[in-house]
Each structure stands twice: as structure tokens, then as C-alpha cells.
Amino acid sequence: MTRVTPSRSPAADGYSLLVADAFHVGEISDLRRRAARAVRRCGLNQVAADGFIVAVNEVLTNAVRHGGGSGVLRLWAGGAILCEVHDRGRGFASAPYVDRVERPTMTASGGMGLWIAQQTTDGLTIDSDLTGTTVRLVALYPTAGQR
């Protein structure tokens, strides 16, 4: 699987904004469905689209559970599909969660969401500090032979 780093300024790179919404715990289901509709219209195959939506759901859920109860989701399409979820939680040491190879052990507070997001996308980055966390996801379009 090819890993890519999501762009820091998708609009400047020719991407079109598909979804940009703030959310709270009670709005995750509706926002996930809206994001799923947008992703499925972008030309990903069914497996890639479903995996990307699973990743988006995991990151939305993490923002609510661990990031202060709310956040902002942005979704772009262009040379790839990009997703960014930002929360204003207290942040965490993100290095152990990026490019993890082995399946993590479940804990009482979770532990699988970012690993699942990493496994079901083509790229995952995390920027986290005391002012919040931003998780970026990438889904690459399949080559002609993979559609």
C-alpha cells in the first residue's frame, strides 16, 4: 500500500471542498453519511470507499471521545480524496500512532481507532499539541487496472 502525506493546503493544490462541517457527539452519524455520499461520488472503488469511510468514522469518534466532544471535518477531492478532522482537545503524543505496524492492544479507553484508520487509507498524519489535534487521511484513486 502506498502511503502519502495529505496536503496542508488542498485548495491551493486544485482540490475542491466537498464537506466542511463542525460537529458534536449527536451529529456524527449524519456527518458520516454525508461524507460517505461525497466519497462514493468521487470514483473510488467500493472497497476503497468503504475503508475510507470507516477511517473517517474512527477519527470523528476519536475527536468526540478524546478531543473535547466536538470538532470540524473537511473533505476534499482532486488528485486524491483528502479528509481532515480537527478538535480542540488537550492533544496527545501522536508518534506511536503513526505508521504503526502491529495491531495495538485494546484498552478501556479504546486503542484501535487510529490503527484502523491507518489500515483502511493510503495515508494518515497527526498533528497534536495542547491546542488540539488534526488528523489527515488520504485515499488514492485506483489505477486503471484496479477499478
PDB file of C-alpha atoms in Angstrom:
ATOM      1  CA  MET A   1       0.000   0.000   0.000  1.00  0.00           C
ATOM      2  CA  THR A   2       1.365   3.410  -0.965  1.00  0.00           C
ATOM      3  CA  ARG A   3       1.365   5.962   1.846  1.00  0.00           C
ATOM      4  CA  VAL A   4       1.163   9.647   1.014  1.00  0.00           C
ATOM      5  CA  THR A   5       1.142  12.744   3.163  1.00  0.00           C
ATOM      6  CA  PRO A   6      -2.069  14.784   2.918  1.00  0.00           C
ATOM      7  CA  SER A   7      -1.610  18.272   1.563  1.00  0.00           C
ATOM      8  CA  ARG A   8      -1.566  21.104   4.081  1.00  0.00           C
ATOM      9  CA  SER A   9      -3.442  23.414   1.664  1.00  0.00           C
ATOM     10  CA  PRO A  10      -5.672  21.299  -0.594  1.00  0.00           C
ATOM     11  CA  ALA A  11      -7.433  24.267  -2.219  1.00  0.00           C
ATOM     12  CA  ALA A  12      -4.084  25.647  -3.359  1.00  0.00           C
ATOM     13  CA  ASP A  13      -3.326  22.267  -4.924  1.00  0.00           C
ATOM     14  CA  GLY A  14      -6.515  22.279  -7.044  1.00  0.00           C
ATOM     15  CA  TYR A  15      -8.749  20.314  -4.704  1.00  0.00           C
ATOM     16  CA  SER A  16     -12.484  21.037  -4.396  1.00  0.00           C
ATOM     17  CA  LEU A  17     -14.045  21.234  -0.955  1.00  0.00           C
ATOM     18  CA  LEU A  18     -16.854  18.657  -0.666  1.00  0.00           C
ATOM     19  CA  VAL A  19     -17.786  18.863   3.024  1.00  0.00           C
ATOM     20  CA  ALA A  20     -16.883  21.335   5.761  1.00  0.00           C
ATOM     21  CA  ASP A  21     -18.871  20.946   8.972  1.00  0.00           C
ATOM     22  CA  ALA A  22     -18.427  21.399  12.676  1.00  0.00           C
ATOM     23  CA  PHE A  23     -19.837  18.501  14.692  1.00  0.00           C
ATOM     24  CA  HIS A  24     -20.749  17.340  18.189  1.00  0.00           C
ATOM     25  CA  VAL A  25     -21.405  13.837  19.504  1.00  0.00           C
ATOM     26  CA  GLY A  26     -25.025  13.680  18.325  1.00  0.00           C
ATOM     27  CA  GLU A  27     -24.110  14.683  14.783  1.00  0.00           C
ATOM     28  CA  ILE A  28     -21.521  12.041  13.913  1.00  0.00           C
ATOM     29  CA  SER A  29     -23.930   9.605  12.223  1.00  0.00           C
ATOM     30  CA  ASP A  30     -25.395  12.249   9.924  1.00  0.00           C
ATOM     31  CA  LEU A  31     -21.972  13.675   9.092  1.00  0.00           C
ATOM     32  CA  ARG A  32     -20.561  10.205   8.380  1.00  0.00           C
ATOM     33  CA  ARG A  33     -23.448   9.513   5.962  1.00  0.00           C
ATOM     34  CA  ARG A  34     -22.886  12.860   4.250  1.00  0.00           C
ATOM     35  CA  ALA A  35     -19.164  12.184   3.910  1.00  0.00           C
ATOM     36  CA  ALA A  36     -19.892   8.675   2.587  1.00  0.00           C
ATOM     37  CA  ARG A  37     -22.169  10.051  -0.143  1.00  0.00           C
ATOM     38  CA  ALA A  38     -19.492  12.558  -1.156  1.00  0.00           C
ATOM     39  CA  VAL A  39     -16.708   9.942  -1.199  1.00  0.00           C
ATOM     40  CA  ARG A  40     -18.768   7.471  -3.244  1.00  0.00           C
ATOM     41  CA  ARG A  41     -19.372  10.140  -5.908  1.00  0.00           C
ATOM     42  CA  CYS A  42     -15.605  10.635  -6.317  1.00  0.00           C
ATOM     43  CA  GLY A  43     -14.831   7.462  -8.253  1.00  0.00           C
ATOM     44  CA  LEU A  44     -13.209   5.212  -5.654  1.00  0.00           C
ATOM     45  CA  ASN A  45     -13.981   1.535  -5.958  1.00  0.00           C
ATOM     46  CA  GLN A  46     -16.397   0.126  -3.361  1.00  0.00           C
ATOM     47  CA  VAL A  47     -13.710  -1.423  -1.150  1.00  0.00           C
ATOM     48  CA  ALA A  48     -11.587   1.757  -1.052  1.00  0.00           C
ATOM     49  CA  ALA A  49     -14.620   3.978  -0.434  1.00  0.00           C
ATOM     50  CA  ASP A  50     -15.910   1.766   2.382  1.00  0.00           C
ATOM     51  CA  GLY A  51     -12.467   1.617   4.011  1.00  0.00           C
ATOM     52  CA  PHE A  52     -12.047   5.377   3.802  1.00  0.00           C
ATOM     53  CA  ILE A  53     -15.457   5.961   5.414  1.00  0.00           C
ATOM     54  CA  VAL A  54     -14.547   3.551   8.231  1.00  0.00           C
ATOM     55  CA  ALA A  55     -11.406   5.628   8.801  1.00  0.00           C
ATOM     56  CA  VAL A  56     -13.367   8.895   8.770  1.00  0.00           C
ATOM     57  CA  ASN A  57     -15.803   7.449  11.314  1.00  0.00           C
ATOM     58  CA  GLU A  58     -12.969   6.334  13.603  1.00  0.00           C
ATOM     59  CA  VAL A  59     -11.359   9.773  13.521  1.00  0.00           C
ATOM     60  CA  LEU A  60     -14.697  11.548  14.116  1.00  0.00           C
ATOM     61  CA  THR A  61     -15.353   9.255  17.072  1.00  0.00           C
ATOM     62  CA  ASN A  62     -11.874   9.923  18.489  1.00  0.00           C
ATOM     63  CA  ALA A  63     -12.448  13.679  18.263  1.00  0.00           C
ATOM     64  CA  VAL A  64     -15.598  13.316  20.351  1.00  0.00           C
ATOM     65  CA  ARG A  65     -14.240  10.751  22.835  1.00  0.00           C
ATOM     66  CA  HIS A  66     -10.749  12.125  23.343  1.00  0.00           C
ATOM     67  CA  GLY A  67     -10.729  15.610  21.828  1.00  0.00           C
ATOM     68  CA  GLY A  68     -13.186  17.641  23.787  1.00  0.00           C
ATOM     69  CA  GLY A  69     -16.516  16.392  22.436  1.00  0.00           C
ATOM     70  CA  SER A  70     -16.599  18.239  19.120  1.00  0.00           C
ATOM     71  CA  GLY A  71     -14.592  19.042  16.039  1.00  0.00           C
ATOM     72  CA  VAL A  72     -14.534  20.120  12.414  1.00  0.00           C
ATOM     73  CA  LEU A  73     -14.486  17.807   9.396  1.00  0.00           C
ATOM     74  CA  ARG A  74     -13.282  18.904   5.959  1.00  0.00           C
ATOM     75  CA  LEU A  75     -13.293  16.668   2.896  1.00  0.00           C
ATOM     76  CA  TRP A  76     -11.699  17.499  -0.479  1.00  0.00           C
ATOM     77  CA  ALA A  77     -11.432  15.789  -3.858  1.00  0.00           C
ATOM     78  CA  GLY A  78      -8.812  16.375  -6.507  1.00  0.00           C
ATOM     79  CA  GLY A  79      -5.752  14.256  -7.260  1.00  0.00           C
ATOM     80  CA  ALA A  80      -6.863  12.080  -4.310  1.00  0.00           C
ATOM     81  CA  ILE A  81      -9.542  12.289  -1.625  1.00  0.00           C
ATOM     82  CA  LEU A  82      -8.399  14.137   1.483  1.00  0.00           C
ATOM     83  CA  CYS A  83     -10.060  14.314   4.881  1.00  0.00           C
ATOM     84  CA  GLU A  84      -9.107  16.489   7.829  1.00  0.00           C
ATOM     85  CA  VAL A  85     -10.642  16.256  11.296  1.00  0.00           C
ATOM     86  CA  HIS A  86      -9.644  18.862  13.854  1.00  0.00           C
ATOM     87  CA  ASP A  87     -10.574  19.012  17.538  1.00  0.00           C
ATOM     88  CA  ARG A  88      -9.643  21.336  20.385  1.00  0.00           C
ATOM     89  CA  GLY A  89      -8.753  18.672  22.923  1.00  0.00           C
ATOM     90  CA  ARG A  90      -5.608  18.742  25.022  1.00  0.00           C
ATOM     91  CA  GLY A  91      -3.624  16.757  22.467  1.00  0.00           C
ATOM     92  CA  PHE A  92      -1.503  13.646  22.834  1.00  0.00           C
ATOM     93  CA  ALA A  93       1.869  12.208  21.842  1.00  0.00           C
ATOM     94  CA  SER A  94       0.974  11.075  18.323  1.00  0.00           C
ATOM     95  CA  ALA A  95       4.254   9.474  17.168  1.00  0.00           C
ATOM     96  CA  PRO A  96       3.399   5.960  18.442  1.00  0.00           C
ATOM     97  CA  TYR A  97       0.173   6.003  16.395  1.00  0.00           C
ATOM     98  CA  VAL A  98       1.626   6.948  13.015  1.00  0.00           C
ATOM     99  CA  ASP A  99       2.778   4.109  10.766  1.00  0.00           C
ATOM    100  CA  ARG A 100       2.163   1.520  13.448  1.00  0.00           C
ATOM    101  CA  VAL A 101       2.817  -1.931  12.016  1.00  0.00           C
ATOM    102  CA  GLU A 102       1.383  -4.244  14.649  1.00  0.00           C
ATOM    103  CA  ARG A 103      -2.208  -4.305  15.826  1.00  0.00           C
ATOM    104  CA  PRO A 104      -2.471  -2.454  19.153  1.00  0.00           C
ATOM    105  CA  THR A 105      -3.910  -3.927  22.315  1.00  0.00           C
ATOM    106  CA  MET A 106      -7.401  -2.761  23.236  1.00  0.00           C
ATOM    107  CA  THR A 107      -7.703  -0.746  26.443  1.00  0.00           C
ATOM    108  CA  ALA A 108     -10.646   0.575  28.434  1.00  0.00           C
ATOM    109  CA  SER A 109     -10.386   3.867  26.533  1.00  0.00           C
ATOM    110  CA  GLY A 110     -10.092   2.255  23.084  1.00  0.00           C
ATOM    111  CA  GLY A 111      -6.815   1.948  21.251  1.00  0.00           C
ATOM    112  CA  MET A 112      -7.815   0.679  17.814  1.00  0.00           C
ATOM    113  CA  GLY A 113      -9.297   3.705  16.011  1.00  0.00           C
ATOM    114  CA  LEU A 114      -6.149   5.278  14.598  1.00  0.00           C
ATOM    115  CA  TRP A 115      -4.720   1.885  13.691  1.00  0.00           C
ATOM    116  CA  ILE A 116      -7.935   1.052  11.801  1.00  0.00           C
ATOM    117  CA  ALA A 117      -7.760   4.441  10.066  1.00  0.00           C
ATOM    118  CA  GLN A 118      -4.160   3.741   9.080  1.00  0.00           C
ATOM    119  CA  GLN A 119      -5.043   0.289   7.732  1.00  0.00           C
ATOM    120  CA  THR A 120      -8.020   1.469   5.644  1.00  0.00           C
ATOM    121  CA  THR A 121      -6.472   4.547   3.986  1.00  0.00           C
ATOM    122  CA  ASP A 122      -3.462   5.390   1.836  1.00  0.00           C
ATOM    123  CA  GLY A 123      -2.120   7.999   4.230  1.00  0.00           C
ATOM    124  CA  LEU A 124      -2.543   9.215   7.797  1.00  0.00           C
ATOM    125  CA  THR A 125      -0.836  12.099   9.558  1.00  0.00           C
ATOM    126  CA  ILE A 126      -1.441  13.512  13.007  1.00  0.00           C
ATOM    127  CA  ASP A 127      -0.545  16.949  14.344  1.00  0.00           C
ATOM    128  CA  SER A 128      -1.291  17.231  18.050  1.00  0.00           C
ATOM    129  CA  ASP A 129      -0.399  19.684  20.792  1.00  0.00           C
ATOM    130  CA  LEU A 130      -2.022  21.387  23.762  1.00  0.00           C
ATOM    131  CA  THR A 131      -4.370  23.364  21.470  1.00  0.00           C
ATOM    132  CA  GLY A 132      -5.865  20.341  19.726  1.00  0.00           C
ATOM    133  CA  THR A 133      -5.351  17.570  17.232  1.00  0.00           C
ATOM    134  CA  THR A 134      -5.628  17.449  13.455  1.00  0.00           C
ATOM    135  CA  VAL A 135      -5.796  14.078  11.742  1.00  0.00           C
ATOM    136  CA  ARG A 136      -5.451  13.950   7.953  1.00  0.00           C
ATOM    137  CA  LEU A 137      -6.432  10.967   5.810  1.00  0.00           C
ATOM    138  CA  VAL A 138      -5.781  10.222   2.134  1.00  0.00           C
ATOM    139  CA  ALA A 139      -7.475   7.872  -0.333  1.00  0.00           C
ATOM    140  CA  LEU A 140      -5.732   7.449  -3.673  1.00  0.00           C
ATOM    141  CA  TYR A 141      -7.714   6.809  -6.818  1.00  0.00           C
ATOM    142  CA  PRO A 142      -7.127   3.317  -8.179  1.00  0.00           C
ATOM    143  CA  THR A 143      -5.101   2.875 -11.318  1.00  0.00           C
ATOM    144  CA  ALA A 144      -6.975   1.752 -14.426  1.00  0.00           C
ATOM    145  CA  GLY A 145      -6.278  -1.932 -13.731  1.00  0.00           C
ATOM    146  CA  GLN A 146      -7.672  -1.732 -10.171  1.00  0.00           C
ATOM    147  CA  ARG A 147     -11.125  -0.284 -10.864  1.00  0.00           C
TER     148      ARG A 147
END
